PDB file of C-alpha atoms in Angstrom:
ATOM      1  CA  UNK A   6     109.510 110.799  63.537  1.00 78.00           C
ATOM      2  CA  UNK A   7     110.614 109.766  66.858  1.00 86.00           C
ATOM      3  CA  UNK A   8     108.357 107.200  69.021  1.00 84.00           C
ATOM      4  CA  UNK A   9     107.649 107.987  72.608  1.00 83.00           C
ATOM      5  CA  UNK A  10     109.374 105.755  74.868  1.00 89.00           C
ATOM      6  CA  UNK A  11     109.826 104.609  78.426  1.00 93.00           C
ATOM      7  CA  UNK A  12     113.161 103.251  79.847  1.00 97.00           C
ATOM      8  CA  UNK A  13     112.954 100.388  82.591  1.00 98.00           C
ATOM      9  CA  UNK A  14     115.738 100.205  85.017  1.00 98.00           C
ATOM     10  CA  UNK A  15     116.226  97.252  87.541  1.00 98.00           C
ATOM     11  CA  UNK A  16     119.375  96.957  89.745  1.00 98.00           C
ATOM     12  CA  UNK A  17     120.568  93.532  90.476  1.00 98.00           C
ATOM     13  CA  UNK A  18     123.480  92.392  92.978  1.00 97.00           C
ATOM     14  CA  UNK A  19     125.399  90.434  90.668  1.00 97.00           C
ATOM     15  CA  UNK A  20     128.370  91.456  88.462  1.00 97.00           C
ATOM     16  CA  UNK A  21     127.458  92.799  85.127  1.00 97.00           C
ATOM     17  CA  UNK A  22     129.376  90.312  83.117  1.00 97.00           C
ATOM     18  CA  UNK A  23     127.473  87.390  84.949  1.00 97.00           C
ATOM     19  CA  UNK A  24     124.120  88.768  84.112  1.00 98.00           C
ATOM     20  CA  UNK A  25     125.302  89.707  80.588  1.00 98.00           C
ATOM     21  CA  UNK A  26     126.853  86.107  79.955  1.00 97.00           C
ATOM     22  CA  UNK A  27     123.397  84.576  81.134  1.00 97.00           C
ATOM     23  CA  UNK A  28     121.043  87.013  79.261  1.00 97.00           C
ATOM     24  CA  UNK A  29     122.884  86.940  76.044  1.00 96.00           C
ATOM     25  CA  UNK A  30     121.883  83.233  75.222  1.00 94.00           C
ATOM     26  CA  UNK A  31     118.698  83.100  73.608  1.00 92.00           C
ATOM     27  CA  UNK A  32     117.991  79.542  75.120  1.00 91.00           C
ATOM     28  CA  UNK A  33     117.718  81.216  78.437  1.00 94.00           C
ATOM     29  CA  UNK A  34     114.860  83.500  77.562  1.00 91.00           C
ATOM     30  CA  UNK A  35     111.983  81.080  78.725  1.00 89.00           C
ATOM     31  CA  UNK A  36     113.542  81.255  82.260  1.00 92.00           C
ATOM     32  CA  UNK A  37     113.012  84.853  82.746  1.00 93.00           C
ATOM     33  CA  UNK A  38     111.352  86.612  79.586  1.00 88.00           C
ATOM     34  CA  UNK A  39     107.679  85.611  79.880  1.00 83.00           C
ATOM     35  CA  UNK A  40     106.541  88.545  77.647  1.00 67.00           C
ATOM     36  CA  UNK A  41     108.644  87.145  74.652  1.00 69.00           C
ATOM     37  CA  UNK A  42     109.414  83.285  75.339  1.00 67.00           C
ATOM     38  CA  UNK A  43     107.770  80.201  76.912  1.00 71.00           C
ATOM     39  CA  UNK A  44     109.911  77.941  74.707  1.00 82.00           C
ATOM     40  CA  UNK A  45     112.673  78.318  72.247  1.00 87.00           C
ATOM     41  CA  UNK A  46     114.509  76.232  69.550  1.00 89.00           C
ATOM     42  CA  UNK A  47     117.089  76.886  67.028  1.00 92.00           C
ATOM     43  CA  UNK A  48     115.402  76.183  63.649  1.00 92.00           C
ATOM     44  CA  UNK A  49     116.646  76.908  60.235  1.00 90.00           C
ATOM     45  CA  UNK A  50     119.486  79.117  61.492  1.00 90.00           C
ATOM     46  CA  UNK A  51     117.196  81.394  63.622  1.00 92.00           C
ATOM     47  CA  UNK A  52     115.972  81.214  67.039  1.00 93.00           C
ATOM     48  CA  UNK A  53     112.399  80.795  67.124  1.00 93.00           C
ATOM     49  CA  UNK A  54     110.304  81.352  70.375  1.00 88.00           C
ATOM     50  CA  UNK A  55     106.952  80.724  71.285  1.00 83.00           C
ATOM     51  CA  UNK A  56     105.527  84.040  72.594  1.00 77.00           C
ATOM     52  CA  UNK A  57     102.156  85.340  73.604  1.00 75.00           C
ATOM     53  CA  UNK A  58     101.920  86.533  69.966  1.00 76.00           C
ATOM     54  CA  UNK A  59     102.719  83.201  68.411  1.00 81.00           C
ATOM     55  CA  UNK A  60     106.025  81.849  67.097  1.00 88.00           C
ATOM     56  CA  UNK A  61     108.413  84.828  66.626  1.00 90.00           C
ATOM     57  CA  UNK A  62     112.015  85.014  65.550  1.00 93.00           C
ATOM     58  CA  UNK A  63     114.689  86.511  67.886  1.00 93.00           C
ATOM     59  CA  UNK A  64     117.872  87.987  66.832  1.00 95.00           C
ATOM     60  CA  UNK A  65     120.435  88.929  69.409  1.00 94.00           C
ATOM     61  CA  UNK A  66     123.342  91.469  69.233  1.00 96.00           C
ATOM     62  CA  UNK A  67     126.616  89.799  68.565  1.00 96.00           C
ATOM     63  CA  UNK A  68     128.644  88.962  71.856  1.00 96.00           C
ATOM     64  CA  UNK A  69     130.436  92.089  72.974  1.00 97.00           C
ATOM     65  CA  UNK A  70     132.320  93.718  75.732  1.00 96.00           C
ATOM     66  CA  UNK A  71     129.764  96.599  76.375  1.00 97.00           C
ATOM     67  CA  UNK A  72     126.924  94.647  77.834  1.00 97.00           C
ATOM     68  CA  UNK A  73     124.626  95.326  74.749  1.00 98.00           C
ATOM     69  CA  UNK A  74     121.788  92.940  74.621  1.00 97.00           C
ATOM     70  CA  UNK A  75     119.822  94.576  71.829  1.00 97.00           C
ATOM     71  CA  UNK A  76     117.689  92.198  70.229  1.00 95.00           C
ATOM     72  CA  UNK A  77     115.229  92.075  67.109  1.00 94.00           C
ATOM     73  CA  UNK A  78     111.820  90.343  67.216  1.00 92.00           C
ATOM     74  CA  UNK A  79     110.144  89.383  64.005  1.00 93.00           C
ATOM     75  CA  UNK A  80     106.442  88.766  64.347  1.00 88.00           C
ATOM     76  CA  UNK A  81     104.704  85.921  62.471  1.00 88.00           C
ATOM     77  CA  UNK A  82     103.344  88.808  59.911  1.00 90.00           C
ATOM     78  CA  UNK A  83     106.998  89.743  59.358  1.00 91.00           C
ATOM     79  CA  UNK A  84     106.876  92.911  61.450  1.00 88.00           C
ATOM     80  CA  UNK A  85     110.298  93.504  63.173  1.00 91.00           C
ATOM     81  CA  UNK A  86     110.925  95.460  66.339  1.00 90.00           C
ATOM     82  CA  UNK A  87     114.115  96.475  67.672  1.00 93.00           C
ATOM     83  CA  UNK A  88     114.491  96.274  71.404  1.00 94.00           C
ATOM     84  CA  UNK A  89     117.564  98.418  73.168  1.00 97.00           C
ATOM     85  CA  UNK A  90     118.704  96.373  76.213  1.00 98.00           C
ATOM     86  CA  UNK A  91     121.764  96.843  78.084  1.00 98.00           C
ATOM     87  CA  UNK A  92     123.621  95.371  81.270  1.00 98.00           C
ATOM     88  CA  UNK A  93     125.508  98.164  82.838  1.00 98.00           C
ATOM     89  CA  UNK A  94     128.173  97.859  85.662  1.00 98.00           C
ATOM     90  CA  UNK A  95     126.858  99.484  88.749  1.00 97.00           C
ATOM     91  CA  UNK A  96     129.482  99.204  91.655  1.00 96.00           C
ATOM     92  CA  UNK A  97     129.821  95.321  92.383  1.00 95.00           C
ATOM     93  CA  UNK A  98     126.360  94.862  90.943  1.00 97.00           C
ATOM     94  CA  UNK A  99     124.599  95.878  87.670  1.00 98.00           C
ATOM     95  CA  UNK A 100     121.780  97.738  86.142  1.00 98.00           C
ATOM     96  CA  UNK A 101     119.401  96.380  83.338  1.00 98.00           C
ATOM     97  CA  UNK A 102     118.449  99.031  81.074  1.00 98.00           C
ATOM     98  CA  UNK A 103     115.604  98.175  78.585  1.00 97.00           C
ATOM     99  CA  UNK A 104     113.767 101.023  76.347  1.00 96.00           C
ATOM    100  CA  UNK A 105     110.200 100.207  75.344  1.00 93.00           C
ATOM    101  CA  UNK A 106     109.093 102.386  72.256  1.00 89.00           C
ATOM    102  CA  UNK A 107     105.390 103.163  71.866  1.00 85.00           C
ATOM    103  CA  UNK A 108     105.447 102.524  68.078  1.00 78.00           C
ATOM    104  CA  UNK A 109     102.657 103.311  65.659  1.00 73.00           C
ATOM    105  CA  UNK A 110      99.161 101.598  66.390  1.00 77.00           C
ATOM    106  CA  UNK A 111     100.226 101.001  70.150  1.00 74.00           C
ATOM    107  CA  UNK A 112      97.841 103.085  72.387  1.00 69.00           C
ATOM    108  CA  UNK A 113      98.921 104.563  75.755  1.00 78.00           C
ATOM    109  CA  UNK A 114      97.178 101.906  77.760  1.00 85.00           C
ATOM    110  CA  UNK A 115      98.946  99.047  75.769  1.00 78.00           C
ATOM    111  CA  UNK A 116     102.366 100.776  76.114  1.00 81.00           C
ATOM    112  CA  UNK A 117     101.839 100.849  79.985  1.00 89.00           C
ATOM    113  CA  UNK A 118     101.049  97.254  79.793  1.00 89.00           C
ATOM    114  CA  UNK A 119     104.127  96.586  77.717  1.00 86.00           C
ATOM    115  CA  UNK A 120     106.398  98.503  80.078  1.00 91.00           C
ATOM    116  CA  UNK A 121     104.907  96.535  83.035  1.00 94.00           C
ATOM    117  CA  UNK A 122     105.687  93.403  81.320  1.00 91.00           C
ATOM    118  CA  UNK A 123     109.139  94.393  80.587  1.00 94.00           C
ATOM    119  CA  UNK A 124     109.658  95.213  84.369  1.00 96.00           C
ATOM    120  CA  UNK A 125     108.240  92.172  85.542  1.00 95.00           C
ATOM    121  CA  UNK A 126     110.528  90.212  83.094  1.00 94.00           C
ATOM    122  CA  UNK A 127     113.803  92.163  84.385  1.00 97.00           C
ATOM    123  CA  UNK A 128     112.794  91.545  87.906  1.00 97.00           C
ATOM    124  CA  UNK A 129     112.574  87.923  87.167  1.00 95.00           C
ATOM    125  CA  UNK A 130     116.045  87.856  85.651  1.00 97.00           C
ATOM    126  CA  UNK A 131     117.381  89.720  88.683  1.00 97.00           C
ATOM    127  CA  UNK A 132     115.687  87.288  91.092  1.00 96.00           C
ATOM    128  CA  UNK A 133     117.047  84.323  89.054  1.00 96.00           C
ATOM    129  CA  UNK A 134     120.459  85.618  88.933  1.00 97.00           C
ATOM    130  CA  UNK A 135     120.490  86.640  92.702  1.00 96.00           C
ATOM    131  CA  UNK A 136     119.308  83.101  93.409  1.00 92.00           C
ATOM    132  CA  UNK A 137     115.925  84.237  95.053  1.00 69.00           C
ATOM    133  CA  UNK A 138     114.096  81.820  92.908  1.00 53.00           C
ATOM    134  CA  UNK A 139     114.671  78.259  91.308  1.00 48.00           C
TER     135      UNK A 139
END
C-alpha cells in the first residue's frame, strides 16, 4: 500500500548549504517549525520537543552532503512518522522540498491542514534565513 501525499516546495534566496546547516540542527526547530516545536531539549540521548501533540522525540538524518533533512517523529503513544525533507540547490538559492503523507486515519480535511502548516513552517524558515524576520 502507498499513502496519498502532497509535496510542498518553497524557494529561498540563500545558498542551499546555508539553509541546510541551519535547518539540520534540532535546537533551531522552535525558530521556524511551529507545527512541530515550541521548545526543545536534549534528554536521555534524544531530542524532545514540545509540540501541539505533546512532547515528541525527533530524530534527524545524519549530517550529509546531499541536503537530506529527513526526520522521524515519535508521538507520546509511540507512533513514529517519517518525514522526507530536502534542501535542493537552485541557482544561487535553494528549494525546500517536504513531502506530507496522508497516512491511515487522516482524513482529507486534516491532510489539507497538515500541508498548510508545513507550507507555513517552510515560509517561516525562508523568511528567517533571508533576514525578513527577527
